[in-house]
Coordinates of C-alpha atoms in Angstrom, one line a residue:
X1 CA 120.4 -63.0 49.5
X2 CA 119.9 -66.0 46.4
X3 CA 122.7 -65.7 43.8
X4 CA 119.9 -64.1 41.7
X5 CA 119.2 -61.4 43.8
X6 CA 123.4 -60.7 44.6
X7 CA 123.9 -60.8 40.5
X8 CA 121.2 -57.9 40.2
X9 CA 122.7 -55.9 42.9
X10 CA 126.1 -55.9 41.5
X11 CA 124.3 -55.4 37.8
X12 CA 121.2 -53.3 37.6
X13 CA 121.2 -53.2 34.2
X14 CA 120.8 -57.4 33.8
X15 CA 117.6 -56.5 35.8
X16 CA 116.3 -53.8 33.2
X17 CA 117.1 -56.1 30.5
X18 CA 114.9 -58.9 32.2
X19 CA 112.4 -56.5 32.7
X20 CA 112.3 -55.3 29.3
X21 CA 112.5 -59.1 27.7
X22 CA 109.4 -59.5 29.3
X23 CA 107.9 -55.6 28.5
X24 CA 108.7 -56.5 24.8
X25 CA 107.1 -59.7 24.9
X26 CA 103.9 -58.3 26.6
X27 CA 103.6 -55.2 23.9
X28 CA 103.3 -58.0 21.6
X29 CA 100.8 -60.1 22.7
X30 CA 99.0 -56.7 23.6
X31 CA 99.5 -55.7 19.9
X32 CA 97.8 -58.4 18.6
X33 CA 95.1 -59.1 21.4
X34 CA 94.2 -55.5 20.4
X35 CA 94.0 -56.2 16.7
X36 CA 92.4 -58.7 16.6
X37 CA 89.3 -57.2 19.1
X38 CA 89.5 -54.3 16.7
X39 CA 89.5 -55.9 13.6
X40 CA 86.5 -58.0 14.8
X41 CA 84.5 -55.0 16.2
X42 CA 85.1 -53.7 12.6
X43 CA 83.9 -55.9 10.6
X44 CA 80.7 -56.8 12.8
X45 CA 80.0 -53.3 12.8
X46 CA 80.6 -52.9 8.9
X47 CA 78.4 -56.4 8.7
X48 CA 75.9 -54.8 11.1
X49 CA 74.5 -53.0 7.6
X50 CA 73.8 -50.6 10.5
X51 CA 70.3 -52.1 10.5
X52 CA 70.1 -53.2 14.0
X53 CA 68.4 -52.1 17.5
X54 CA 70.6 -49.8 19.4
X55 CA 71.0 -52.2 22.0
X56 CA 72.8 -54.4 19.6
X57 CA 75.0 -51.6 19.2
X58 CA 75.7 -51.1 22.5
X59 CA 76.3 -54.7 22.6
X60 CA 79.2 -54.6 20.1
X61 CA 80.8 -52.2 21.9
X62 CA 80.5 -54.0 25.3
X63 CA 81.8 -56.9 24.1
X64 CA 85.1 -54.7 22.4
X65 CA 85.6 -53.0 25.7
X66 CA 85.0 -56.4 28.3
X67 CA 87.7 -58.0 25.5
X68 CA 90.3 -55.1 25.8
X69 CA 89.7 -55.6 29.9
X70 CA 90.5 -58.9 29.8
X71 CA 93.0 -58.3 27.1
X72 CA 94.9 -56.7 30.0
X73 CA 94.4 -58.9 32.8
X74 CA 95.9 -61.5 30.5
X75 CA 98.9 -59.4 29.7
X76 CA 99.8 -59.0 33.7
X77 CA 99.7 -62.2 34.1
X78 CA 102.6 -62.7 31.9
X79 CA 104.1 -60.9 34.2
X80 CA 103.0 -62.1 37.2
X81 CA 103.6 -65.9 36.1
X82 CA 107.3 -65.2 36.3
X83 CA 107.4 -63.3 39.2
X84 CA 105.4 -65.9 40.8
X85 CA 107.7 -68.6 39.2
X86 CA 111.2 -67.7 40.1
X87 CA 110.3 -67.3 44.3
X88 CA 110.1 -63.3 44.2
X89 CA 106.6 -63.2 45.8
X90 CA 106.0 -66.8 47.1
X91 CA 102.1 -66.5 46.8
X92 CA 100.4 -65.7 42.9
X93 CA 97.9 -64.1 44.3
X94 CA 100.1 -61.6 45.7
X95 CA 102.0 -62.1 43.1
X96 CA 99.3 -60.7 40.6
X97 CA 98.0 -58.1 43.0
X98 CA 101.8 -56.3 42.8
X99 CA 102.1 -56.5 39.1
X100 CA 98.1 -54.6 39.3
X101 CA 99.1 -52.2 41.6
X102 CA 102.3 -51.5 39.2
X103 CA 100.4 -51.9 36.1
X104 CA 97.9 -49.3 37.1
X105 CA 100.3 -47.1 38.5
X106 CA 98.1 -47.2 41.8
X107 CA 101.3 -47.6 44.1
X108 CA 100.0 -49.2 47.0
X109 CA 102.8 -51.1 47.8
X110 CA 101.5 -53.6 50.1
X111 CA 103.0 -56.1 48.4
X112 CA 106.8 -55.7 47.1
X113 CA 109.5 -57.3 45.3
X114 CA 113.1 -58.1 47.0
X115 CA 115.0 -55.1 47.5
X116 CA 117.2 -56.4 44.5
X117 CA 114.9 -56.5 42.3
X118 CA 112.6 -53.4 42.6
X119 CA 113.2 -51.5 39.1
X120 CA 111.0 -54.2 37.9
X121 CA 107.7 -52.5 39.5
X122 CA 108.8 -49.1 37.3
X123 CA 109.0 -51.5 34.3
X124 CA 105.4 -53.1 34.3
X125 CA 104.3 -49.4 34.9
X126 CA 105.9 -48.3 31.9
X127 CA 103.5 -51.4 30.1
X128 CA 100.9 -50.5 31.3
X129 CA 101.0 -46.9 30.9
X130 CA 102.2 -47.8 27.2
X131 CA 98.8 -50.5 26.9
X132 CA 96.4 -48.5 28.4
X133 CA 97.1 -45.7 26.2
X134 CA 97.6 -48.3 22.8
X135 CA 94.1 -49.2 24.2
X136 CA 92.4 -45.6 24.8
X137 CA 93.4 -44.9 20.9
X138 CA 91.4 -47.9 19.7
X139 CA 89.0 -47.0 21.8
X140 CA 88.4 -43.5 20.3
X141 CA 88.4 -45.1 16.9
X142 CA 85.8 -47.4 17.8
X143 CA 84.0 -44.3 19.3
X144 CA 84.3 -42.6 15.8
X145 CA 82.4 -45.4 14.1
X146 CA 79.8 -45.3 16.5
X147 CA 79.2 -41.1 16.3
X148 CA 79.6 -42.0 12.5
X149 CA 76.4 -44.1 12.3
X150 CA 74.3 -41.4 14.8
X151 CA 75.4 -38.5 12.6
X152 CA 73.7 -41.0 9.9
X153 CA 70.4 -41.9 11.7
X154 CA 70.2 -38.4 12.6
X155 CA 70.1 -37.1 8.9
X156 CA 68.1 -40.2 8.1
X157 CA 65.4 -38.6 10.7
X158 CA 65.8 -34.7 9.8
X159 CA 65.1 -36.0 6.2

């Protein structure tokens, strides 16, 4: 066992705190990767003049929604960077793949972390449960201003 490993053993609590450090950090970045995709999807839409083809619609939200995916693929790889970095999982492929599997909440659990150091996998859950949902309310906000602009073409045709 590395001194690392033996300190967490004796101290869970040092490894919660590590794992929220970087939780905390993550929300952050999150918190502004997600306002700053939802502050520009607002204001192209409210530029739109809601004058455009539909597909250009569509396109607006596409681009949101492929920007809030990568959004998250760039927050768990702050965490996998570190995990990666201090020796946990030697490989950063595997590396990223377990924080994914965590993230998600999928489980798989072909890849793990040192015995020591497994309440970290319940912690990037916690993210990612915490994100995904941050993300699904933006999402439905979005979804407002687009049911917004049919409810408007639709009175503009019943006129």
């Amino acid at each position: 066992m590395t001194p690392a490993e033996t300190l967490v053993s004796a101290y869970p609590v040092l490894e919660l705190l590590i794992g929220l450090s970087i939780l905390t950090v993550v929300i952050l970045v999150h918190g502004i990767g997600v306002r700053l995709v939802y502050r520009h999807f607002t204001r192209t839409w409210e530029r739109s003049g809601h004058k455009m083809a539909s597909w250009h619609y569509n396109a607006i939200v596409s681009v949101a929604a492929a920007s809030l995916a990568a959004l998250h693929l760039l927050v768990t790889l702050m965490w996998a960077l570190p995990i990666w970095g201090s020796g946990l999982i030697p490989s950063m492929r595997d590396s990223y793949f377990f924080v994914l599997e965590n993230y998600t909440t999928l489980g798989d659990d072909t890849v793990s972390l040192p015995r020591a150091w497994r309440l970290i996998g319940p912690v990037i859950a916690i993210s990612g449960l915490f994100n995904f949902g941050w993300m699904a309310s933006i999402f439905v906000n979005m979804m407002h201003d687009v049911g917004a602009l049919d409810r408007a073409e639709a009175r503009r045709e019943n006129r």
